[in-house]
Amino acid sequence: MSYTDKGLSHIYILHETGDAGAHRVVYMDGRKHPGEFAEHTWGGFSTGEWDGDTLVTWTANVQGWVLHSLFEYSNKMEIVETWKPRVENGQFAGLNHEAVFYDPDAFVAPLRATTQFQRNATPQTEGARYMPIACLS
């Protein structure tokens, strides 16, 4: 996360393999999406805002993908995600994540995917917070 004198400006969402360029920036400073004619990238352009304790993100300007092992989508795809903390027995237990994919050129209806991320360690769990990744070069 990045902060300015006006508050939270960015949230970085890292891919499970570490950064290595595989990250998304969620702009939290109120900026607008750049528009349909702006550059499209694999991660798209994401903005976010808080709705109570839930982070809501909106991603547009995603580079279309065809002939792919998952599903094909066009440059018109947009994704709305929610990230909500899950509390069990009064303790943070993980995150509930929902992503809804909208693409009028690729889908006949929005595609919804949900994931529950489970907290497997706490700051007091020795050696379990981070998994080192060996450099292979």
Tab-separated table of C-alpha atoms in Angstrom:
chain	number	residue	atom	x	y	z
A	1	MET	CA	0.000	0.000	0.000
A	2	SER	CA	1.082	3.548	-0.652
A	3	TYR	CA	-0.047	6.611	1.234
A	4	THR	CA	0.102	10.336	0.535
A	5	ASP	CA	-0.883	13.268	2.719
A	6	LYS	CA	-4.427	12.720	1.376
A	7	GLY	CA	-4.543	9.066	2.504
A	8	LEU	CA	-4.313	5.699	0.774
A	9	SER	CA	-3.347	6.131	-2.881
A	10	HIS	CA	-2.519	2.603	-4.142
A	11	ILE	CA	-2.911	-1.038	-3.203
A	12	TYR	CA	-0.586	-3.569	-4.816
A	13	ILE	CA	-1.901	-7.079	-5.439
A	14	LEU	CA	1.003	-9.481	-5.898
A	15	HIS	CA	0.884	-12.742	-7.804
A	16	GLU	CA	1.663	-15.869	-5.789
A	17	THR	CA	5.071	-16.258	-7.446
A	18	GLY	CA	6.273	-12.975	-5.989
A	19	ASP	CA	6.522	-9.677	-7.793
A	20	ALA	CA	8.728	-10.287	-10.852
A	21	GLY	CA	6.431	-7.850	-12.670
A	22	ALA	CA	3.335	-9.953	-11.943
A	23	HIS	CA	1.417	-7.453	-9.864
A	24	ARG	CA	-1.616	-5.218	-10.168
A	25	VAL	CA	-1.916	-1.675	-8.940
A	26	VAL	CA	-5.331	-0.648	-7.607
A	27	TYR	CA	-5.617	3.142	-7.602
A	28	MET	CA	-7.472	4.297	-4.490
A	29	ASP	CA	-7.160	8.045	-5.072
A	30	GLY	CA	-10.410	8.603	-6.980
A	31	ARG	CA	-8.928	8.730	-10.455
A	32	LYS	CA	-11.022	7.612	-13.440
A	33	HIS	CA	-10.260	4.861	-15.922
A	34	PRO	CA	-8.324	6.159	-18.937
A	35	GLY	CA	-11.030	5.244	-21.504
A	36	GLU	CA	-11.466	2.557	-24.128
A	37	PHE	CA	-8.836	3.962	-26.509
A	38	ALA	CA	-6.040	3.949	-23.917
A	39	GLU	CA	-3.434	1.195	-23.820
A	40	HIS	CA	-4.715	-2.232	-22.785
A	41	THR	CA	-2.436	-4.411	-20.632
A	42	TRP	CA	-2.606	-7.966	-19.264
A	43	GLY	CA	-3.437	-6.712	-15.770
A	44	GLY	CA	-5.677	-3.892	-16.951
A	45	PHE	CA	-6.228	-0.634	-15.096
A	46	SER	CA	-7.828	-1.014	-11.648
A	47	THR	CA	-9.506	1.485	-9.375
A	48	GLY	CA	-10.926	0.760	-5.954
A	49	GLU	CA	-12.898	2.099	-3.062
A	50	TRP	CA	-13.996	0.908	0.354
A	51	ASP	CA	-17.603	-0.069	1.057
A	52	GLY	CA	-17.436	-0.481	4.816
A	53	ASP	CA	-14.821	-3.217	5.413
A	54	THR	CA	-15.075	-4.500	1.818
A	55	LEU	CA	-12.642	-3.463	-0.904
A	56	VAL	CA	-14.420	-3.104	-4.256
A	57	THR	CA	-12.218	-2.940	-7.356
A	58	TRP	CA	-13.104	-2.244	-10.981
A	59	THR	CA	-10.661	-3.266	-13.709
A	60	ALA	CA	-10.881	-2.186	-17.348
A	61	ASN	CA	-8.441	-1.802	-20.257
A	62	VAL	CA	-7.533	-5.504	-20.104
A	63	GLN	CA	-5.694	-6.888	-23.137
A	64	GLY	CA	-7.940	-9.406	-24.902
A	65	TRP	CA	-6.828	-13.028	-25.091
A	66	VAL	CA	-7.752	-15.767	-27.552
A	67	LEU	CA	-6.538	-19.342	-27.964
A	68	HIS	CA	-5.964	-19.656	-24.253
A	69	SER	CA	-6.340	-22.605	-21.901
A	70	LEU	CA	-8.789	-20.781	-19.601
A	71	PHE	CA	-11.394	-18.728	-21.445
A	72	GLU	CA	-11.182	-16.253	-24.286
A	73	TYR	CA	-12.063	-12.606	-23.783
A	74	SER	CA	-11.924	-9.358	-25.701
A	75	ASN	CA	-10.519	-5.889	-25.032
A	76	LYS	CA	-13.995	-4.961	-23.752
A	77	MET	CA	-13.731	-7.191	-20.682
A	78	GLU	CA	-14.197	-5.475	-17.325
A	79	ILE	CA	-13.971	-7.090	-13.897
A	80	VAL	CA	-15.610	-6.027	-10.640
A	81	GLU	CA	-14.106	-7.665	-7.558
A	82	THR	CA	-14.940	-7.631	-3.874
A	83	TRP	CA	-12.452	-8.524	-1.124
A	84	LYS	CA	-14.178	-9.004	2.225
A	85	PRO	CA	-12.498	-10.095	5.471
A	86	ARG	CA	-13.812	-13.319	6.993
A	87	VAL	CA	-13.951	-13.397	10.780
A	88	GLU	CA	-14.235	-16.606	12.797
A	89	ASN	CA	-14.460	-16.630	16.595
A	90	GLY	CA	-13.718	-12.911	16.623
A	91	GLN	CA	-10.418	-13.360	14.738
A	92	PHE	CA	-9.450	-12.547	11.156
A	93	ALA	CA	-9.553	-15.890	9.325
A	94	GLY	CA	-9.051	-14.927	5.690
A	95	LEU	CA	-10.619	-13.147	2.741
A	96	ASN	CA	-13.704	-13.878	0.689
A	97	HIS	CA	-13.064	-12.852	-2.909
A	98	GLU	CA	-15.633	-12.544	-5.670
A	99	ALA	CA	-14.881	-11.550	-9.255
A	100	VAL	CA	-17.545	-10.858	-11.859
A	101	PHE	CA	-16.285	-10.745	-15.460
A	102	TYR	CA	-18.251	-8.690	-18.000
A	103	ASP	CA	-17.506	-8.942	-21.715
A	104	PRO	CA	-20.290	-8.432	-24.259
A	105	ASP	CA	-18.100	-9.784	-27.087
A	106	ALA	CA	-17.051	-13.004	-25.319
A	107	PHE	CA	-19.755	-13.977	-22.793
A	108	VAL	CA	-23.508	-14.383	-23.150
A	109	ALA	CA	-23.824	-13.466	-19.453
A	110	PRO	CA	-21.429	-12.226	-16.754
A	111	LEU	CA	-19.072	-14.890	-15.380
A	112	ARG	CA	-18.834	-15.083	-11.566
A	113	ALA	CA	-15.976	-16.708	-9.641
A	114	THR	CA	-15.541	-16.916	-5.873
A	115	THR	CA	-12.531	-17.860	-3.772
A	116	GLN	CA	-11.975	-18.142	-0.032
A	117	PHE	CA	-8.444	-17.332	1.044
A	118	GLN	CA	-7.615	-18.942	4.376
A	119	ARG	CA	-5.181	-17.348	6.798
A	120	ASN	CA	-2.587	-20.013	7.528
A	121	ALA	CA	-0.257	-18.032	9.762
A	122	THR	CA	-0.192	-15.125	12.164
A	123	PRO	CA	2.677	-12.773	12.951
A	124	GLN	CA	3.415	-15.091	15.887
A	125	THR	CA	3.753	-18.202	13.668
A	126	GLU	CA	7.486	-18.654	13.346
A	127	GLY	CA	8.756	-19.330	9.834
A	128	ALA	CA	5.295	-19.634	8.280
A	129	ARG	CA	4.542	-16.089	7.098
A	130	TYR	CA	6.672	-16.077	3.959
A	131	MET	CA	7.791	-18.785	1.602
A	132	PRO	CA	11.190	-18.028	0.058
A	133	ILE	CA	11.516	-18.493	-3.689
A	134	ALA	CA	14.970	-19.505	-4.884
A	135	CYS	CA	16.453	-17.573	-7.782
A	136	LEU	CA	17.123	-19.942	-10.658
A	137	SER	CA	19.428	-17.699	-12.666
